[in-house]
Short mmCIF file of C-alpha atoms in Angstrom, two decimals:
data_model
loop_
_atom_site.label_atom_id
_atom_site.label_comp_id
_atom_site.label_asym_id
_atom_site.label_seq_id
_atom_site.Cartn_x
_atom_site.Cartn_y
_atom_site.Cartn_z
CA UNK A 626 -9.08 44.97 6.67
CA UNK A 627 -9.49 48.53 7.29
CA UNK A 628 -6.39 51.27 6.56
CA UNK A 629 -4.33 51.01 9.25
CA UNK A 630 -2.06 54.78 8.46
CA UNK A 631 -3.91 56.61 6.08
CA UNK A 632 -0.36 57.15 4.28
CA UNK A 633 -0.44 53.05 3.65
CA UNK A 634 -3.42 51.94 2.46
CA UNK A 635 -4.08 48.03 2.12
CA UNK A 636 -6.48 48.23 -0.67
CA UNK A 637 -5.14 50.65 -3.48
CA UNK A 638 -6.39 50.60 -7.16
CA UNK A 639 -3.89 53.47 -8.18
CA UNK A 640 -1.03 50.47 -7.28
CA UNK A 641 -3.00 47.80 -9.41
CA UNK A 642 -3.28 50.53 -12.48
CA UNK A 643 0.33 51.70 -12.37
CA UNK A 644 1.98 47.84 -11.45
CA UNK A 645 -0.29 46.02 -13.99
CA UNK A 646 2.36 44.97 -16.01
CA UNK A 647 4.22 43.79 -13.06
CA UNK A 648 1.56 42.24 -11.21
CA UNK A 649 0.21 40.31 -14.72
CA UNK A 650 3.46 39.01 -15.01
CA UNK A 651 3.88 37.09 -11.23
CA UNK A 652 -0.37 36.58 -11.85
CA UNK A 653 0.95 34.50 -15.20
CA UNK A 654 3.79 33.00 -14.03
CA UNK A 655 1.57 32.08 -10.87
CA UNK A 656 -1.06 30.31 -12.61
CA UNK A 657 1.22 28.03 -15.39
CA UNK A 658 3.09 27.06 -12.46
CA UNK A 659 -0.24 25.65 -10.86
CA UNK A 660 -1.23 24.28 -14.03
CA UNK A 661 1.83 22.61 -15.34
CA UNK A 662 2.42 20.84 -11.42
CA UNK A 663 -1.23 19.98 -11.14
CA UNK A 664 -1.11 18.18 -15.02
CA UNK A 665 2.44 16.51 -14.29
CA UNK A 666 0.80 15.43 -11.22
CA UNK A 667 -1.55 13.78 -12.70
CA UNK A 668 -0.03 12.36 -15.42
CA UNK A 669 2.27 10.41 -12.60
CA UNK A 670 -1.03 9.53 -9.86
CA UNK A 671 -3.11 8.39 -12.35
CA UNK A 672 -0.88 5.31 -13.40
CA UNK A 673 0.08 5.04 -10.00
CA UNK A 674 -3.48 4.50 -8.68
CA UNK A 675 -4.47 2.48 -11.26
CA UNK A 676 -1.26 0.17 -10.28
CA UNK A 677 -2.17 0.32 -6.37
CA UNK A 678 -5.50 -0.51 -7.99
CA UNK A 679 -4.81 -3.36 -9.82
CA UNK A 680 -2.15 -4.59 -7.14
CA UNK A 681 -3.05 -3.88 -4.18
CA UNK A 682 -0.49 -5.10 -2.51
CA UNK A 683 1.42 -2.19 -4.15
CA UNK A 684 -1.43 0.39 -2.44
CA UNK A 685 0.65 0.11 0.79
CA UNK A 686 3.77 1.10 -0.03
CA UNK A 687 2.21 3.88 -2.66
CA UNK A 688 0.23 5.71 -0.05
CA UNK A 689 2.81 5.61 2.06
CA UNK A 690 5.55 7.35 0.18
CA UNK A 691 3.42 9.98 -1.12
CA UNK A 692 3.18 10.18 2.72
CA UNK A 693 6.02 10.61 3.21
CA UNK A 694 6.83 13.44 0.85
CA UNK A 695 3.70 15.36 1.98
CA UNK A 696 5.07 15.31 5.67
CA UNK A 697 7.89 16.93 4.71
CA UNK A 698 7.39 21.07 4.50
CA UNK A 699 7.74 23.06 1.49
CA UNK A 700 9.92 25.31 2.53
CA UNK A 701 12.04 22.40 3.53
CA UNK A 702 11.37 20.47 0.61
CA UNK A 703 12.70 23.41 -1.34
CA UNK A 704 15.61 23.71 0.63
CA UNK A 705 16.55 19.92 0.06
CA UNK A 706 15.77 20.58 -3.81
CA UNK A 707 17.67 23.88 -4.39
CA UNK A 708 21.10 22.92 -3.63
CA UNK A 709 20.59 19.78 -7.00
CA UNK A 710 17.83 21.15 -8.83
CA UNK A 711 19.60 25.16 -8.82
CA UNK A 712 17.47 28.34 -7.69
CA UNK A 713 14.64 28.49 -10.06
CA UNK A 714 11.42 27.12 -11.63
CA UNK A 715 12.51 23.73 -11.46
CA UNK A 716 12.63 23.55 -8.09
CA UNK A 717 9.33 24.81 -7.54
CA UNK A 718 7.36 22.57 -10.00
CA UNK A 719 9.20 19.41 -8.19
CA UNK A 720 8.16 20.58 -4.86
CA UNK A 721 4.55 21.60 -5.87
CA UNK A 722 4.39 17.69 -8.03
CA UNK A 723 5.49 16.11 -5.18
CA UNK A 724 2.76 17.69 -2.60
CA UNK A 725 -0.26 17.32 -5.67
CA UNK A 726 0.82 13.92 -5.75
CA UNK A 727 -0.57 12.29 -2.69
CA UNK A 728 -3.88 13.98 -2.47
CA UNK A 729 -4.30 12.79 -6.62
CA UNK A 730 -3.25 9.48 -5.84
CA UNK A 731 -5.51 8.84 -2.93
CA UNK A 732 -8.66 10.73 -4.03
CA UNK A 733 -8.45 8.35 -7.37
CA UNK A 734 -7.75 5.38 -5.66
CA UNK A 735 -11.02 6.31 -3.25
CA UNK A 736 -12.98 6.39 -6.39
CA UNK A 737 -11.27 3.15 -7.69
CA UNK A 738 -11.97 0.82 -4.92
CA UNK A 739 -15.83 2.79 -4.21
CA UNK A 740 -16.66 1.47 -7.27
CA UNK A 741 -19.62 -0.90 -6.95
CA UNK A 742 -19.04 -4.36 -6.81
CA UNK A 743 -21.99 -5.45 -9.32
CA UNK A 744 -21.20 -2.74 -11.60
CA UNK A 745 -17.64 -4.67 -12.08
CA UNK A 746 -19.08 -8.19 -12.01
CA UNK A 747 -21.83 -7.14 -14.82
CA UNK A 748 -18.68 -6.00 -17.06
CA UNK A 749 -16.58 -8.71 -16.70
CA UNK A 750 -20.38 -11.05 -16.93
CA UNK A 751 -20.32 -9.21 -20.69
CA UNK A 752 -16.95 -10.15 -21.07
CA UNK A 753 -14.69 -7.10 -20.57
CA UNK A 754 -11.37 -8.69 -19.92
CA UNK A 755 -9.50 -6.30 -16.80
CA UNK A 756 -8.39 -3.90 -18.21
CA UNK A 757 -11.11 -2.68 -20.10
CA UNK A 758 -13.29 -2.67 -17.20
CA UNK A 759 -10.63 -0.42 -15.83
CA UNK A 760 -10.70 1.79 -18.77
CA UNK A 761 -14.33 1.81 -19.91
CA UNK A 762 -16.17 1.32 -16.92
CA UNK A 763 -14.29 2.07 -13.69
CA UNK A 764 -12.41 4.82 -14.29
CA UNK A 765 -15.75 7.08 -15.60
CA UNK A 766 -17.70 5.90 -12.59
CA UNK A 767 -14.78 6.75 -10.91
CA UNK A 768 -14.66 10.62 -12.06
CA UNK A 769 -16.75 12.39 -9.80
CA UNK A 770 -13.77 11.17 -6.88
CA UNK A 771 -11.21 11.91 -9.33
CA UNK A 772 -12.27 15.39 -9.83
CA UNK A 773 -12.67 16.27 -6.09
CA UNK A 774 -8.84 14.96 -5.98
CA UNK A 775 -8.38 17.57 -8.93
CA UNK A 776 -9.84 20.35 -7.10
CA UNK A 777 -8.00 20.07 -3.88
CA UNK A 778 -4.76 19.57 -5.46
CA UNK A 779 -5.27 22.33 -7.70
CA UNK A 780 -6.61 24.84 -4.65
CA UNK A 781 -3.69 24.05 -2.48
CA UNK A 782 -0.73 23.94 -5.08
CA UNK A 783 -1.97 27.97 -5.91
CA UNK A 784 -1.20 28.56 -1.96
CA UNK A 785 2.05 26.76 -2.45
CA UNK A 786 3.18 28.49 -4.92
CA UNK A 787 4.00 30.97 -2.63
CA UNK A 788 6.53 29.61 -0.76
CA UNK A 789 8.35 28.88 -4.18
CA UNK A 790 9.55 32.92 -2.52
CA UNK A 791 12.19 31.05 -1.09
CA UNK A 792 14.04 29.79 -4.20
CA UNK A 793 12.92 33.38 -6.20
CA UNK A 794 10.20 31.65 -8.13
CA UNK A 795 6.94 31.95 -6.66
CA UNK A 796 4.54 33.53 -8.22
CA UNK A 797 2.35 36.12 -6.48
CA UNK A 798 4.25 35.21 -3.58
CA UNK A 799 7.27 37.51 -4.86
CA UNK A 800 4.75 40.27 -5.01
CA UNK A 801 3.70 39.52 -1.56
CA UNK A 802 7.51 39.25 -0.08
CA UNK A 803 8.33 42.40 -1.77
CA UNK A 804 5.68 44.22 -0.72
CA UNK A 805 6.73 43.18 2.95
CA UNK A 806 10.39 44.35 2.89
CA UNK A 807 9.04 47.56 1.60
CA UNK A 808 6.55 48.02 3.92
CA UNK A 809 3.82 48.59 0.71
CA UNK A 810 0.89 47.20 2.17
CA UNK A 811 -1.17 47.70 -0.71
CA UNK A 812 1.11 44.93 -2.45
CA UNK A 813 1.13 42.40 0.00
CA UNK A 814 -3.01 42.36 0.11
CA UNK A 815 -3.50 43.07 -3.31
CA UNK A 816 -1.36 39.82 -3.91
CA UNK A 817 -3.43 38.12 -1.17
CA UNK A 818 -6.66 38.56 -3.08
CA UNK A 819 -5.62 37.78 -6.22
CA UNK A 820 -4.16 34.13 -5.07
CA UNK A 821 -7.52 33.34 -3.27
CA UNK A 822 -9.10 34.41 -6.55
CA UNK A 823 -6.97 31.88 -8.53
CA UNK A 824 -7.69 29.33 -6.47
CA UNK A 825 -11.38 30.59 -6.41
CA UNK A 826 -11.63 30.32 -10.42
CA UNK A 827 -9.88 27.48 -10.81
CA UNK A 828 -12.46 25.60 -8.33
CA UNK A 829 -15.30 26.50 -9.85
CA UNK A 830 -13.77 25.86 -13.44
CA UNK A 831 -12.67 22.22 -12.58
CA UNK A 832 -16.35 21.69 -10.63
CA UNK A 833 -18.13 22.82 -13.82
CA UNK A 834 -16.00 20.45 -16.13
CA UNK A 835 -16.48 17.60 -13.37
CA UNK A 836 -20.50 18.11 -13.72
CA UNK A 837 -20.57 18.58 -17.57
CA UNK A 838 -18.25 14.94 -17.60
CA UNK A 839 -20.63 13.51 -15.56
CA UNK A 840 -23.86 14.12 -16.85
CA UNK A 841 -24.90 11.20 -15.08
CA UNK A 842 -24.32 12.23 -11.49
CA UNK A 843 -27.01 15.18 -12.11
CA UNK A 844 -29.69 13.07 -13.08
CA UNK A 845 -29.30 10.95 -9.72
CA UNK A 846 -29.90 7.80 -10.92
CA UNK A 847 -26.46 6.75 -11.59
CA UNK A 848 -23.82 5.22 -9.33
CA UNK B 1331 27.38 18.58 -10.69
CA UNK B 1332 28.74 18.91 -7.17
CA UNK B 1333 26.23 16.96 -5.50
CA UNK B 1334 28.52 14.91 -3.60
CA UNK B 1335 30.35 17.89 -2.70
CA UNK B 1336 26.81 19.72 -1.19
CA UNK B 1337 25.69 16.68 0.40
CA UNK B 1338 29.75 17.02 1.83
CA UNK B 1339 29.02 20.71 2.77
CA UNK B 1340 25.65 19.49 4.49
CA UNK B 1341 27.67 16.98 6.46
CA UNK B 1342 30.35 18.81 7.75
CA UNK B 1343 28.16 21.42 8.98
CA UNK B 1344 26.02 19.31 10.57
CA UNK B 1345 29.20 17.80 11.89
CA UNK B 1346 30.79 21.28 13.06
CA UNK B 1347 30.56 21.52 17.21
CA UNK B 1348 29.79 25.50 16.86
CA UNK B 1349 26.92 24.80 15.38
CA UNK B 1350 25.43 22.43 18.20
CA UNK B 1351 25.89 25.27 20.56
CA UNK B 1352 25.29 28.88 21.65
CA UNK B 1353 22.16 30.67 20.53
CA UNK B 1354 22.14 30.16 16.95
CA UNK B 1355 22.91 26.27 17.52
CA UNK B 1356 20.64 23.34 16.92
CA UNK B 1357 19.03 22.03 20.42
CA UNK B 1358 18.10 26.20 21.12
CA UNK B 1359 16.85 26.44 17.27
CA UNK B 1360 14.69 22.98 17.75
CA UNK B 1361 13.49 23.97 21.17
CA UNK B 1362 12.26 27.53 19.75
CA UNK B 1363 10.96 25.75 17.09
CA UNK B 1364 8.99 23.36 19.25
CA UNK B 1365 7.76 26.04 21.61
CA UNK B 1366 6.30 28.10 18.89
CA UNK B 1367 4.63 24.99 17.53
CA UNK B 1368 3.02 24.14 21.17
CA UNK B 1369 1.71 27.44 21.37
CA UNK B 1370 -0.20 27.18 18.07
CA UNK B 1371 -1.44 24.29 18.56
CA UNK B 1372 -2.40 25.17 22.33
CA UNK B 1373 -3.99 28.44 20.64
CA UNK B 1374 -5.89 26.71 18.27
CA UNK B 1375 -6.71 23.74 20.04
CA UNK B 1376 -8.33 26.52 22.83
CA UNK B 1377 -10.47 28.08 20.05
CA UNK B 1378 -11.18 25.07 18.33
CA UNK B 1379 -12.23 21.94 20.64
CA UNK B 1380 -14.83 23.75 22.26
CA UNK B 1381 -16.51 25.11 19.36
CA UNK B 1382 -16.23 21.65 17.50
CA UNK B 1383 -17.68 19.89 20.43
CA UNK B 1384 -20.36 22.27 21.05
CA UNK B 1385 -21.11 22.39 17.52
CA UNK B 1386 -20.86 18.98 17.30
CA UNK B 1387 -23.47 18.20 20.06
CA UNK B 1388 -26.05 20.61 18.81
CA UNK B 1389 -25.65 19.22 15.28
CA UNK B 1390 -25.31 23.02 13.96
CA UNK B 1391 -23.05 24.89 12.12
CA UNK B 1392 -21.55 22.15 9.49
CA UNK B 1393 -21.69 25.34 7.25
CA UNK B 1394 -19.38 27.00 8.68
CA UNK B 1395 -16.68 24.11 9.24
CA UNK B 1396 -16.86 23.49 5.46
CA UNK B 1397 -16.60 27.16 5.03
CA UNK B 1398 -13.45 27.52 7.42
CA UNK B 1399 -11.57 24.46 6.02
CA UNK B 1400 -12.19 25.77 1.88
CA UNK B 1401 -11.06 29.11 2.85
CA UNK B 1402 -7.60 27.89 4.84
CA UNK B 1403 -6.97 26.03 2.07
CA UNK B 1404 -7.04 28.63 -0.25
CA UNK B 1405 -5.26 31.46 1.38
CA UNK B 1406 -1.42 30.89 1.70
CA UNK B 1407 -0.20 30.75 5.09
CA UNK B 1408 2.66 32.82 3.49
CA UNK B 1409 0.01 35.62 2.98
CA UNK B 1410 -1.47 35.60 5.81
CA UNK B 1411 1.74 35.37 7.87
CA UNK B 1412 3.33 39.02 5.85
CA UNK B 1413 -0.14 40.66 6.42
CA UNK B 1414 0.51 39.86 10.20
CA UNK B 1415 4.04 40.58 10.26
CA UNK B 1416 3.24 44.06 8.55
CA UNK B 1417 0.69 45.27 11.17
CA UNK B 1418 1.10 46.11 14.81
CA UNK B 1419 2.00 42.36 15.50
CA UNK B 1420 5.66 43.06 14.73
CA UNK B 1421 8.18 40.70 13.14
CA UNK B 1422 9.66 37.36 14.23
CA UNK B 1423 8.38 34.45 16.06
CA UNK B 1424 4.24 35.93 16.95
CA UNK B 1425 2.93 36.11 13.61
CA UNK B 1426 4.05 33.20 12.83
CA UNK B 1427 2.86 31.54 15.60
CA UNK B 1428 -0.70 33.52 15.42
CA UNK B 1429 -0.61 32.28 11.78
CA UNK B 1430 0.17 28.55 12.37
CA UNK B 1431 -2.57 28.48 15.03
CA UNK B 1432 -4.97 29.86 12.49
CA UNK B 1433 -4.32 27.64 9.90
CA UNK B 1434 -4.68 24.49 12.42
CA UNK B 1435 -7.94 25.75 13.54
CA UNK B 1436 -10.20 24.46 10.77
CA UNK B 1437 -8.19 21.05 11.05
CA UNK B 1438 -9.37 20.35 14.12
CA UNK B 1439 -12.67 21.82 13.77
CA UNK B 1440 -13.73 19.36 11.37
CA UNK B 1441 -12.54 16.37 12.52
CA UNK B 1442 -14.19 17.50 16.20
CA UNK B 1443 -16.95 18.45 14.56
CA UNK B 1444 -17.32 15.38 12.21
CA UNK B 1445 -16.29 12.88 15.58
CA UNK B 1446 -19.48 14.12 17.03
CA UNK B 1447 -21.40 14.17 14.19
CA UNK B 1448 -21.00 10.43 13.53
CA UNK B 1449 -21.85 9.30 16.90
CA UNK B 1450 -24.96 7.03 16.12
CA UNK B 1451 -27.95 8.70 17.06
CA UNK B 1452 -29.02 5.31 19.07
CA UNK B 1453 -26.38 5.38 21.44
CA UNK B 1454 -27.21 9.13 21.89
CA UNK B 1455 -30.97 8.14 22.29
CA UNK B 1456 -29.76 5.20 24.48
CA UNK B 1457 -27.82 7.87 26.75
CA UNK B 1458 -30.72 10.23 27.23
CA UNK B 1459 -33.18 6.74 27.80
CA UNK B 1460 -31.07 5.64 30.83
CA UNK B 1461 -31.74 9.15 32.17
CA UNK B 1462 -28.32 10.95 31.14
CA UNK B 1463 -28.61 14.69 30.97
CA UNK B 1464 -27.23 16.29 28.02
CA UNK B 1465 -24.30 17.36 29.56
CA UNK B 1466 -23.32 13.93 30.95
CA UNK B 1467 -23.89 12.22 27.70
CA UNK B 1468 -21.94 14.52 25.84
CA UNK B 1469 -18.64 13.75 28.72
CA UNK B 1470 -19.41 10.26 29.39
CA UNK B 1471 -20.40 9.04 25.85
CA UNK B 1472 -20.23 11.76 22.80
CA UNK B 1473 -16.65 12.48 23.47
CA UNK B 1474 -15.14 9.19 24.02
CA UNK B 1475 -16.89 8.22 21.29
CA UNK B 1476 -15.66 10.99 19.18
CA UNK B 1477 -11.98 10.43 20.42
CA UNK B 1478 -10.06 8.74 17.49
CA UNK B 1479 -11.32 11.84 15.01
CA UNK B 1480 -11.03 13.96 17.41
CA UNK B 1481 -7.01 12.52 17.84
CA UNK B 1482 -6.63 12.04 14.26
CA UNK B 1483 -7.37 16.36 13.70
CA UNK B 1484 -4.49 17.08 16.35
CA UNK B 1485 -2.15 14.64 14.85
CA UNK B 1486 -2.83 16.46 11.90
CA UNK B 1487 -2.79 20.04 13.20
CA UNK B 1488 0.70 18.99 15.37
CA UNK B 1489 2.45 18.15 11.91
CA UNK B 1490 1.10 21.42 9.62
CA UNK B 1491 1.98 23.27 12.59
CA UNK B 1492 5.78 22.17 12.59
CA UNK B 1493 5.74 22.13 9.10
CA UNK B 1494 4.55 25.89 8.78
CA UNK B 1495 7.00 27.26 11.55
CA UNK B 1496 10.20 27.49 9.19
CA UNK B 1497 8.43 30.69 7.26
CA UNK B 1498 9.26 32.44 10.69
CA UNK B 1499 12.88 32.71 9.59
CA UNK B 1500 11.29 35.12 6.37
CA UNK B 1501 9.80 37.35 8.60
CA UNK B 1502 12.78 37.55 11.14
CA UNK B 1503 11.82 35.03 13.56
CA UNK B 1504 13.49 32.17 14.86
CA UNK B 1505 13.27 27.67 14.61
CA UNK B 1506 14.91 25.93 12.22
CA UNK B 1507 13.99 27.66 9.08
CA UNK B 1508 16.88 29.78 9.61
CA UNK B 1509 19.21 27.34 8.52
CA UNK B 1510 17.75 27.38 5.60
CA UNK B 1511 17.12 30.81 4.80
CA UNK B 1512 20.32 32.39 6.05
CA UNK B 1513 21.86 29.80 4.11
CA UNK B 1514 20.35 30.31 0.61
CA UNK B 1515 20.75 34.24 1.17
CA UNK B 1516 24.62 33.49 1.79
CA UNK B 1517 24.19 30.48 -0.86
CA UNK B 1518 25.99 28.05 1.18
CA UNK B 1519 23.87 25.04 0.14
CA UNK B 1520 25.31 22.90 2.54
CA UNK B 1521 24.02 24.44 5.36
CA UNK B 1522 20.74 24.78 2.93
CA UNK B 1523 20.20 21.36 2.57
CA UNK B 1524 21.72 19.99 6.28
CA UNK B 1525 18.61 23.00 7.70
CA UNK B 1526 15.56 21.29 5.07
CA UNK B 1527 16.88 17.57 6.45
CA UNK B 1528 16.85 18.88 10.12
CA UNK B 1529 12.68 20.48 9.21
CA UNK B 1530 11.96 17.15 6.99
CA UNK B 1531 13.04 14.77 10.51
CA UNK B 1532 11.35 16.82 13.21
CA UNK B 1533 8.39 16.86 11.28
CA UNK B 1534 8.44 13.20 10.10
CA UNK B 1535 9.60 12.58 13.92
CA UNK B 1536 6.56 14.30 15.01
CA UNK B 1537 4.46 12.46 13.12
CA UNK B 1538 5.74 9.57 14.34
CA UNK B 1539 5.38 10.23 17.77
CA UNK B 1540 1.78 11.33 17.73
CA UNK B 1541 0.76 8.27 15.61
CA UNK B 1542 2.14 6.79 18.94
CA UNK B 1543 0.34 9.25 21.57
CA UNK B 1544 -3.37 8.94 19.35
CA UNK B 1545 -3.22 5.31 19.77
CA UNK B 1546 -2.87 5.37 23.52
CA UNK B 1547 -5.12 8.14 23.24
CA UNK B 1548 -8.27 5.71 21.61
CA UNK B 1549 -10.32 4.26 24.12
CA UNK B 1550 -9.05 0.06 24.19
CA UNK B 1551 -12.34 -1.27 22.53
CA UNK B 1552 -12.27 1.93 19.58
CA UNK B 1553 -8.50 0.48 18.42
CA UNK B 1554 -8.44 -0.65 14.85
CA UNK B 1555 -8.68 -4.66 14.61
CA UNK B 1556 -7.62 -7.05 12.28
CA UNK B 1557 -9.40 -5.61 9.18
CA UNK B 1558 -10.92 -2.71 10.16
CA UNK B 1559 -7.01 -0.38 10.19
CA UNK B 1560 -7.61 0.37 6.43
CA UNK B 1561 -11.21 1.25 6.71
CA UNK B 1562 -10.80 3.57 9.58
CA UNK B 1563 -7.42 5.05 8.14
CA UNK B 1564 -9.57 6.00 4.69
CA UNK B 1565 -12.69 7.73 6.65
CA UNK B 1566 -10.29 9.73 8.48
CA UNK B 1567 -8.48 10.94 5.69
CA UNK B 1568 -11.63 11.66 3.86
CA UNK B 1569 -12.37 14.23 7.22
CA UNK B 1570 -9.40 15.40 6.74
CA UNK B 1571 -9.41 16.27 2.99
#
């Protein structure tokens, strides 16, 4: 992006040094949004995969409501929220649960069912009733799956977050919509870059903890 | 709690005959809404198809596919839609469409790209052995082949485009989002929460109907069988994810 009037500059460091203390405060309240919907999230998918697991007649109906609630747009979502759940930070974190939810659920269930038949069999052949075979042996050759699920849901909740504009709760997207009606371009972009560097950081975090949990997927010889 | 009273509010508005009518009523705000969405996905699809297929058939470029899709995922169509709607672009309804189209554009790349990509190198060799240029097995074979991905993207890209035309109505545009934003500016929920239901059931609608068109869209002997629905339903949302 190049300066479009030299009066209104996209890129400006003298805005980042005199808003720090504004822009540190939408950065914070950016990234424990993220975090809090992407651990509620999966504190609901996991026990919900390992039901659709377990029953899989249950997988069905599962998927398909987490769908459902994906289909549905934010900004809509939001809109159907606000009027129950008030204007606020509620709102937001239900909206942003409810869109982790589906990618968590499926990308765990992937790595449920991918686990190798044999693998299973040799457990249960050493006497592992079901559901420790869930615990100690499918769910950790499941992890590799379950941390790709992580990292999408965690890269696209910080681009949600934005939206959360709507209901005057979301995050660097305040910045962003302020920055708009004011015509302060340097805001809007300086916003930009710092949501794609949230969701940057918090990739590469949650891919680094996925390899140093699975030491086993380095070496090559595992499943 | 007044929730009976909102979802009240919702229903009397959507039960009001001014609002069914004039500019500002709901066939002209769903039409608008469903033009801008054709043009996205007519503007992406334009940029899109050709470079999937032709990367596709050379077997090149899965790079920058990967690439596209990470980086569309990361940046907030919300951003991208303000940095639009603050240049020469102008307000309303074509940034929004200009930033629908290019956040549908990696969607269908990859699952183009990844149709074409899975066609089994035998059938291509088999193409080229009964004396097929390249050309004609990429028409008569590669494609058709690479149909039900190739469906499953613009399904895809169809729905996120719907879904990501309501943020017109922040930047002065038009669709349904203004129920909802005029409403929560004027904080008259009902009208709030009647706009989000009217979003939630085109775009559920939508859906719907293009589950519909990709099936007639699959070649006869590609439809899912008997067993094989489940299998074919969790590759394609592996491409997609």
């Amino acid at each position: 992006m190049t300066a479009s009037e030299p009066a209104n500059p996209w890129l400006s460091w003298d805005y980042v040094q005199n808003n720090w203390a504004d822009i540190s405060e939408a950065l914070g309240q950016h990234v424990s949004l993220t975090v809090q919907a992407v651990v509620i999230a999966f504190a609901i998918a996991l026990p919900l995969a390992m039901l659709a697991h377990a029953r899989p007649r249950l997988a069905g109906p599962i998927l398909g409501l987490s769908g459902v609630l994906y289909t549905i747009p934010s900004l809509a979502l939001f809109a159907i929220l606000a009027p129950f759940t008030g204007i606020g930070r509620t709102t937001v974190l239900i909206g942003l649960v409810a869109y982790a939810l589906l990618v968590l659920v499926r990308n765990i269930l992937v790595g449920l069912q991918g686990v190798d038949p044999e693998i299973r069999d040799a457990a249960r052949g050493l006497g592992y009733g079901p559901t420790r075979v869930l615990l100690t042996v499918e769910l950790p050759t499941a992890l590799p799956a379950i941390v790709v699920g992580l990292r999408l849901a965690t890269v696209t909740t910080v681009a949600l977050v934005t939206i959360g504009v709507v209901v005057g709760f979301g995050g660097l997207g305040q910045l962003m919509f302020r920055g708009f009606n004011s015509n302060y371009h340097a805001e809007v972009m300086t916003a930009t870059l710092l949501c794609l560097a949230i969701a940057l950081v918090a990739d590469l975090l949650l891919a680094v903890a996925g390899r140093l949990a699975t030491p086993w997927v380095r070496t090559g010889s595992g499943a | 709690m007044n929730d009976d009273n909102i979802v009240g509010q919702a229903l009397v508005w959507l039960n009001d005959p001014l609002n069914w009518q004039g500019p500002d009523g709901i066939p002209v705000r769903t039409l608008e809404h469903l033009t801008m969405s054709a043009l996205a996905v007519l503007l992406a699809t334009a940029v899109a198809l050709p470079l999937g297929i032709w990367l596709g058939h050379r077997g090149r470029g899965g790079a920058l596919t990967v690439v596209a899709a990470n980086t569309s995922r990361a940046l907030p169509t919300f951003a991208l839609l303000l940095i639009f709607a603050s240049t020469a672009i102008g307000f309303g309804n074509r940034p929004t469409v200009l930033a629908a189209a290019i956040f549908a554009i990696p969607v269908i790349l990859t699952n183009t790209y990844a149709g074409l990509r899975d066609v089994d190198q035998d059938v291509r060799e088999a193409a080229r052995g009964m004396g097929m240029s390249g050309r004609r097995s990429l028409a008569l074979v590669e494609i058709p082949l690479a149909l039900p991905l190739i469906g499953a993207g613009l399904r895809t890209a169809v729905v996120q485009v719907i879904a990501t035309v309501p943020l017109a109505a922040l930047v002065g545009g038009g669709g349904l989002g203004t129920y909802i934003i005029t409403g929560l500016a004027t904080r008259r929920f009902g009208e709030v929460l009647a706009g989000g239901v009217l979003v939630a059931g085109l775009c559920l609608g939508a859906e719907g109907v293009m589950a519909g068109l990709q099936h007639l869209m699959t070649p006869r002997p590609m439809r899912p069988v008997g067993r094989r629905p489940r299998r074919a339903a969790a590759r394609v949302a592996r491409a997609q994810s």
